[in-house]
Every structure is written in structure tokens, then in C-alpha cells.
Amino acid sequence: MARYIFVTGGVVSSLGKGLSSASLASLLQLRGFKVRVRKLDPYLNVDPGTMNPFQHGEVFVTDDGAETDLDIGHYERFTGISATQSDNITTGGIYSDIIKKERKGDYLGGTVQVVPHVTDRIKKFISHNVKNEDFIICEIGGTVGDIESLPFLEAIRQFSNDKGKKNSLFIHLTLVPYLKASGELKTKPTQHSVKELRSLGIQPDIIICRSEKKIPIGERKKISLFCNVPIDNVIETVDVRTIYEAPISFHKEKLDERVLSYFGFKNKKLPNLTKWKNITSKVLSSRKDVNIGIIGKYVNLKDAYKSLDEALTHGGISNNLKVNLKRVDSENLRVDDVKSLLKNVSGVLIPGGFGKRGSEGKIAAIKYARLNNIPFFGICFGMQMAVIEAARNLLNIKDASTSEFGNNCTPVVGLLEEWQKGKKTIKGTNKDLGGTMRLGLYDAILRNNSLISKIYSAKKIKERHRHRYEVNVKYKNEFEKKGLIFSAMSPDGTLPEIIELKNHPWFIGVQFHPEFKSRPFTPHPLFSSFIKAAGKRKGMN
Ligand code: GLN
């Protein structure tokens, strides 16, 4: 029977609830338990798919095509378990389901209310599709005290009551700030946050205190006393040097041990932390480094390319290289500045993106990488821009572009139905923007003897997609005559999935997002190979 662990946050946001939940999940896994981690987001968007990355960071895509919160990416990377549609829900998703039912008359004339209808729907989400897992960890987005969080907190309170206290545990993560002027760690914000939680009927069982300094016993006692939590269940978390150290640090603080004691487990196998220790020391050891230029629109917000940054780190780990990311804002990238900006980089990466702004800077950077033999990796939009660059400069189609930017061009990238009359789009067809992309896992068939088939050592791959536009297959032969090979296609041969340039050390564009499938202990082959090529360029391997 599954036990449920609810993780809430207080005082301020961005304390690392996602990482704490993922670390706990990994520790429980290493102790031999089956876990699943879920995220409940209180905002009103139906999913984060339509949100600007500036607002909410990266949109993480699952195998089954859900556009989810970036914390789902942490869970996957830490547990190695692929998430599904059913692991992330938002207020918007819940209300749209309820309203659909209400319009159909499913409530039989009853008044539809937050309690019980919304809370019931949340409770159903928490426990649905649970198979043989021992623990379901549910992270509640936002901070206690937010208006939007209320139905979620009420639902988990009821849930714990329904299942019994023995089967559910509340963890509350708070901030214990350090006041330089008085040289003290302050517990009052934690006390207030717990008071707020208790006023909603939730008594935390474990409090995780995020702090920049170690929390002395006196302060722990205070938190224990005022928050009504046993002192052993006041767990501190100080900043770690790399995220891979988080599970080790939580174990030292006995988080996993306290959780298991709470649930009454006697025979507690210790977790084998070797893999986390090895990866931490690898990341922290002084290694030779390699500079990778990332040219994108959202480079000023670190979380906007979370999985990508992680995947590049994984590629570095597998080559024993430290990857330095040089982020270049494509919107301010003047074509004339490309050379000086990319002077010291050994690899150029253009990530996924949307819209015309900044695209000419990206195209100029691709041209520079192509002509100067700098390893180039184009992901989704990055591949589309590489095709446009090649069309303009190798095929001499001066107005080559994508119909995403308007119809005033030769669309070497566009919507499938633009060049295949009568062909139905494989994407959603309604007029809404949400959920209208090619989303989730799709197969691609790799061409024999291509660079890509060597990298994957496979003939067929499955990768996660998130895009509306496709490279126009009509130009395939012309491109191939000029050395730009379409080295992977969709199984029906209509959609180019990967391009690569002959006579270049490493020039690859992919229509999908390999970064979503890269994991610290199984780095994605494309990222390992790209970093290896960048290292070679620097003359390091
Ligand atoms: N904007 C492009 C499209 O919709 C690329 C999307 C992406 O990079 N994820 O096809």
C-alpha cells in the first residue's frame, strides 16, 4: 500500500522544494522502495505550455506529451523514472475538467463548489494511477499563504484524514534567515509559516529549514517547541556545492531515516550513496574546461533552459570536462559582433525557441560555426535556423525563412499542410494555442553510416518533441547535393528529424529535445558526443 508524503513551502519561494522532493525520492529508492513524485501547481494556466519561460522557467515535456513544470525534470533526473501526464496538475487543469463536466450536466443540478468538488478532484489526482509504489511524494507549488494554494492545502488535509495519519506525512520547507547585523539565525519566519499552515489544519511532521549557516541546537529547539515538531524532525539544509550533493546532504541530516521512522519501518536498509558521491566528486574536481556558447532569447533567466544546462553538464561528466556556459542574448546579438562573441567558444548551441526576435543573430552564429568548423548543435528551433541559414547561403534562396515569421518568404520551414495539400496535421487542430504542438515521443529512423547513427549506435530512436513547424522535405535533395544530409526522418519519410553537415567536424540539428531524456547517470549520447567534439576542438582529447 502506498504512503503519501506532502511537501509544502513557506516564507519565500525558490527554497528548493523540487530538489528536496527529488532527493528524498532518490534516498527512498536507494533504500529499496518504489517511489513516484508528483507536482500540484496552484496557478490558473491549464499547463505551463503557454507560459513565457521568463515567467516560469522551462516547460518540461514528458514521454506522453505533457507540458509540465520544470520540477518534473528534476524528479526524472534524480529517480530515473519517466514521468507521465498524470504527474503534474494545475488549478487551471482541475477547473477546466470540472467546468466541462458541469456543462454536460454531470453534477445533476447540484451546486459546484471548491469543497467538495475541487478538493475531491485534487484528491483523485493524488492517488490515481498508483500501482505498486511504496511512496507517493506530492510537492505543492507556491508558498503557504498564497490565495491559490488554499484548495490544495485543504485537499491534502482531507486526504491525510481519509487515509489516516499513519499513511501520510507532511514536510514543510522554510527559510531560516541569517541577520548579519545581529549575527543571528532567525526562526520567527518559520514559526509564522507553520502557524499559517496549522490554521489550515495541517500540522507538519518534519520541518526542513533552509539556511546559509548551520542551525545551532538552541534554534532547533525553538523551532521544535514553537512548531510542535520533535527536535529530530527539524532538519537543516544548507547550500550545496552542486545539486548532486543534495541527496548526500539530506541523508547526513537523516531526512530519509526520519521519514521511515515516522511510517514505522523497522528494518531500515541504508542507502548506498556511492553513485551520488562519485558524481559529486567528479563535478567538483578541477577538470579541464570547455566553453560552450548558448545563443538564445531567454539566457538571462537561468531556469529557462534548465534541462539543457543539466544535459550539457552530463555531457561534460562523461568526457571528464567542465562545461562553462557562455550565454549570449540573441536579441542583442548584432551580426557584426558574432565573431568577437564566439572567439573563445569551442562549441555553439542554439536551443529551442519561438518567434522572430533574435533569429537573425542565431542565423549569423550558425553561419560562423559552419564556416569555421566549430562544433554546432541546433535543437528544435536551432535546427530550423540552421536549415534557413543553409538555404540562404548554400542553396542561394535569399528569402528563405519559416512561416512562423510570416508568409513573406520561401518557407523552407513551415507547417506540414502548407506543402502537402490535403495532408492532415498531426497536431491539435483547434484554434487555442495550448496543446497544439507535436508533443512527446516520436520515432525517427536513422540513416546508415551517418554520424548520427554512430552517435546513437541505433537504427531507430524515440525522442521528445515540442514544436509546430517542420523542415520542408521538398528541399531534401538540393540540400544533400550541398552536403547537408537529412540523416534521420520520421518513419513515413515525410518529416526531417535530424540534419548533419558533411565535411564538418560536428554539425548536427535535431527537431526534438534530447535534453529532456538526459540523466546524470546516463548522459544523452548527443550531449556526450557534442562535448567530446568541443573538447577536441580545444585540443583536449
Ligand atoms: N518555434 C518552433 C516551432 O514551433 C520551434 C519550437 C521549439 O524550439 N521548441 O516549430
mmCIF file of N, CA, C and O in Angstrom, residues 266-299:
data_model
loop_
_atom_site.group_PDB
_atom_site.id
_atom_site.type_symbol
_atom_site.label_atom_id
_atom_site.label_comp_id
_atom_site.label_asym_id
_atom_site.label_seq_id
_atom_site.Cartn_x
_atom_site.Cartn_y
_atom_site.Cartn_z
ATOM 1 N N LYS A 266 10.909 -0.737 10.497
ATOM 2 C CA LYS A 266 11.928 -1.153 11.476
ATOM 3 C C LYS A 266 13.224 -1.532 10.768
ATOM 4 O O LYS A 266 14.286 -1.063 11.089
ATOM 5 N N ASN A 267 13.065 -2.383 9.752
ATOM 6 C CA ASN A 267 14.244 -2.932 9.097
ATOM 7 C C ASN A 267 14.736 -1.943 8.038
ATOM 8 O O ASN A 267 14.321 -1.971 6.897
ATOM 9 N N LYS A 268 15.605 -1.026 8.485
ATOM 10 C CA LYS A 268 15.939 0.049 7.564
ATOM 11 C C LYS A 268 17.278 -0.174 6.868
ATOM 12 O O LYS A 268 18.325 0.046 7.454
ATOM 13 N N LYS A 269 17.197 -0.640 5.634
ATOM 14 C CA LYS A 269 18.421 -0.833 4.841
ATOM 15 C C LYS A 269 19.022 0.549 4.556
ATOM 16 O O LYS A 269 18.305 1.472 4.186
ATOM 17 N N LEU A 270 20.338 0.696 4.726
ATOM 18 C CA LEU A 270 20.941 2.007 4.470
ATOM 19 C C LEU A 270 21.084 2.236 2.966
ATOM 20 O O LEU A 270 21.340 1.290 2.217
ATOM 21 N N PRO A 271 20.924 3.469 2.535
ATOM 22 C CA PRO A 271 21.064 3.700 1.086
ATOM 23 C C PRO A 271 22.535 3.656 0.677
ATOM 24 O O PRO A 271 23.391 4.129 1.423
ATOM 25 N N ASN A 272 22.798 3.113 -0.482
ATOM 26 C CA ASN A 272 24.166 3.139 -0.995
ATOM 27 C C ASN A 272 24.329 4.427 -1.819
ATOM 28 O O ASN A 272 23.775 4.565 -2.896
ATOM 29 N N LEU A 273 25.092 5.347 -1.259
ATOM 30 C CA LEU A 273 25.187 6.670 -1.882
ATOM 31 C C LEU A 273 26.373 6.803 -2.832
ATOM 32 O O LEU A 273 26.684 7.908 -3.290
ATOM 33 N N THR A 274 27.005 5.664 -3.140
ATOM 34 C CA THR A 274 28.234 5.740 -3.942
ATOM 35 C C THR A 274 28.045 6.531 -5.236
ATOM 36 O O THR A 274 28.868 7.363 -5.594
ATOM 37 N N LYS A 275 26.920 6.278 -5.931
ATOM 38 C CA LYS A 275 26.775 6.941 -7.237
ATOM 39 C C LYS A 275 26.689 8.465 -7.080
ATOM 40 O O LYS A 275 27.250 9.213 -7.866
ATOM 41 N N TRP A 276 26.021 8.917 -6.021
ATOM 42 C CA TRP A 276 25.940 10.368 -5.797
ATOM 43 C C TRP A 276 27.294 10.923 -5.372
ATOM 44 O O TRP A 276 27.690 12.019 -5.777
ATOM 45 N N LYS A 277 28.013 10.146 -4.552
ATOM 46 C CA LYS A 277 29.337 10.614 -4.109
ATOM 47 C C LYS A 277 30.284 10.719 -5.300
ATOM 48 O O LYS A 277 31.005 11.704 -5.445
ATOM 49 N N ASN A 278 30.247 9.687 -6.152
ATOM 50 C CA ASN A 278 31.156 9.715 -7.310
ATOM 51 C C ASN A 278 30.862 10.898 -8.229
ATOM 52 O O ASN A 278 31.767 11.595 -8.663
ATOM 53 N N ILE A 279 29.581 11.104 -8.480
ATOM 54 C CA ILE A 279 29.246 12.175 -9.433
ATOM 55 C C ILE A 279 29.581 13.535 -8.816
ATOM 56 O O ILE A 279 30.075 14.439 -9.490
ATOM 57 N N THR A 280 29.364 13.673 -7.510
ATOM 58 C CA THR A 280 29.693 14.942 -6.852
ATOM 59 C C THR A 280 31.189 15.202 -6.940
ATOM 60 O O THR A 280 31.618 16.300 -7.324
ATOM 61 N N SER A 281 31.993 14.187 -6.634
ATOM 62 C CA SER A 281 33.426 14.475 -6.647
ATOM 63 C C SER A 281 33.903 14.716 -8.075
ATOM 64 O O SER A 281 34.782 15.535 -8.306
ATOM 65 N N LYS A 282 33.270 14.059 -9.032
ATOM 66 C CA LYS A 282 33.636 14.320 -10.429
ATOM 67 C C LYS A 282 33.350 15.772 -10.798
ATOM 68 O O LYS A 282 34.158 16.456 -11.410
ATOM 69 N N VAL A 283 32.164 16.241 -10.400
ATOM 70 C CA VAL A 283 31.761 17.599 -10.768
ATOM 71 C C VAL A 283 32.621 18.636 -10.036
ATOM 72 O O VAL A 283 32.960 19.677 -10.593
ATOM 73 N N LEU A 284 33.006 18.320 -8.805
ATOM 74 C CA LEU A 284 33.749 19.318 -8.032
ATOM 75 C C LEU A 284 35.253 19.279 -8.296
ATOM 76 O O LEU A 284 35.959 20.235 -8.000
ATOM 77 N N SER A 285 35.730 18.158 -8.850
ATOM 78 C CA SER A 285 37.179 18.067 -9.048
ATOM 79 C C SER A 285 37.578 19.058 -10.139
ATOM 80 O O SER A 285 36.804 19.360 -11.035
ATOM 81 N N SER A 286 38.782 19.542 -10.025
ATOM 82 C CA SER A 286 39.180 20.534 -11.030
ATOM 83 C C SER A 286 39.504 19.793 -12.313
ATOM 84 O O SER A 286 40.423 18.984 -12.389
ATOM 85 N N ARG A 287 38.668 20.030 -13.300
ATOM 86 C CA ARG A 287 38.867 19.363 -14.575
ATOM 87 C C ARG A 287 39.182 20.421 -15.608
ATOM 88 O O ARG A 287 38.929 21.596 -15.408
ATOM 89 N N LYS A 288 39.700 19.971 -16.728
ATOM 90 C CA LYS A 288 39.893 20.921 -17.833
ATOM 91 C C LYS A 288 38.522 21.403 -18.259
ATOM 92 O O LYS A 288 37.541 20.664 -18.166
ATOM 93 N N ASP A 289 38.453 22.603 -18.726
ATOM 94 C CA ASP A 289 37.125 23.087 -19.087
ATOM 95 C C ASP A 289 36.997 23.411 -20.562
ATOM 96 O O ASP A 289 37.969 23.564 -21.279
ATOM 97 N N VAL A 290 35.743 23.496 -20.965
ATOM 98 C CA VAL A 290 35.445 23.777 -22.356
ATOM 99 C C VAL A 290 34.303 24.796 -22.371
ATOM 100 O O VAL A 290 33.383 24.721 -21.558
ATOM 101 N N ASN A 291 34.439 25.810 -23.249
ATOM 102 C CA ASN A 291 33.411 26.862 -23.295
ATOM 103 C C ASN A 291 32.396 26.569 -24.394
ATOM 104 O O ASN A 291 32.767 26.343 -25.541
ATOM 105 N N ILE A 292 31.135 26.587 -24.005
ATOM 106 C CA ILE A 292 30.066 26.391 -24.990
ATOM 107 C C ILE A 292 29.231 27.671 -25.043
ATOM 108 O O ILE A 292 28.791 28.174 -24.007
ATOM 109 N N GLY A 293 29.047 28.196 -26.245
ATOM 110 C CA GLY A 293 28.205 29.382 -26.404
ATOM 111 C C GLY A 293 26.759 28.958 -26.625
ATOM 112 O O GLY A 293 26.476 28.156 -27.509
ATOM 113 N N ILE A 294 25.864 29.453 -25.767
ATOM 114 C CA ILE A 294 24.431 29.172 -25.967
ATOM 115 C C ILE A 294 23.791 30.467 -26.424
ATOM 116 O O ILE A 294 23.854 31.483 -25.719
ATOM 117 N N ILE A 295 23.196 30.432 -27.585
ATOM 118 C CA ILE A 295 22.618 31.667 -28.114
ATOM 119 C C ILE A 295 21.103 31.543 -28.095
ATOM 120 O O ILE A 295 20.523 30.730 -28.813
ATOM 121 N N GLY A 296 20.473 32.304 -27.213
ATOM 122 C CA GLY A 296 19.025 32.180 -27.075
ATOM 123 C C GLY A 296 18.413 33.468 -26.549
ATOM 124 O O GLY A 296 19.117 34.411 -26.188
ATOM 125 N N LYS A 297 17.080 33.438 -26.513
ATOM 126 C CA LYS A 297 16.359 34.651 -26.128
ATOM 127 C C LYS A 297 16.200 34.760 -24.617
ATOM 128 O O LYS A 297 15.995 35.838 -24.082
ATOM 129 N N TYR A 298 16.260 33.638 -23.948
ATOM 130 C CA TYR A 298 15.950 33.658 -22.512
ATOM 131 C C TYR A 298 17.183 33.406 -21.654
ATOM 132 O O TYR A 298 17.079 32.870 -20.553
ATOM 133 N N VAL A 299 18.356 33.765 -22.182
ATOM 134 C CA VAL A 299 19.587 33.384 -21.476
ATOM 135 C C VAL A 299 19.755 34.076 -20.128
ATOM 136 O O VAL A 299 20.531 33.629 -19.293
#
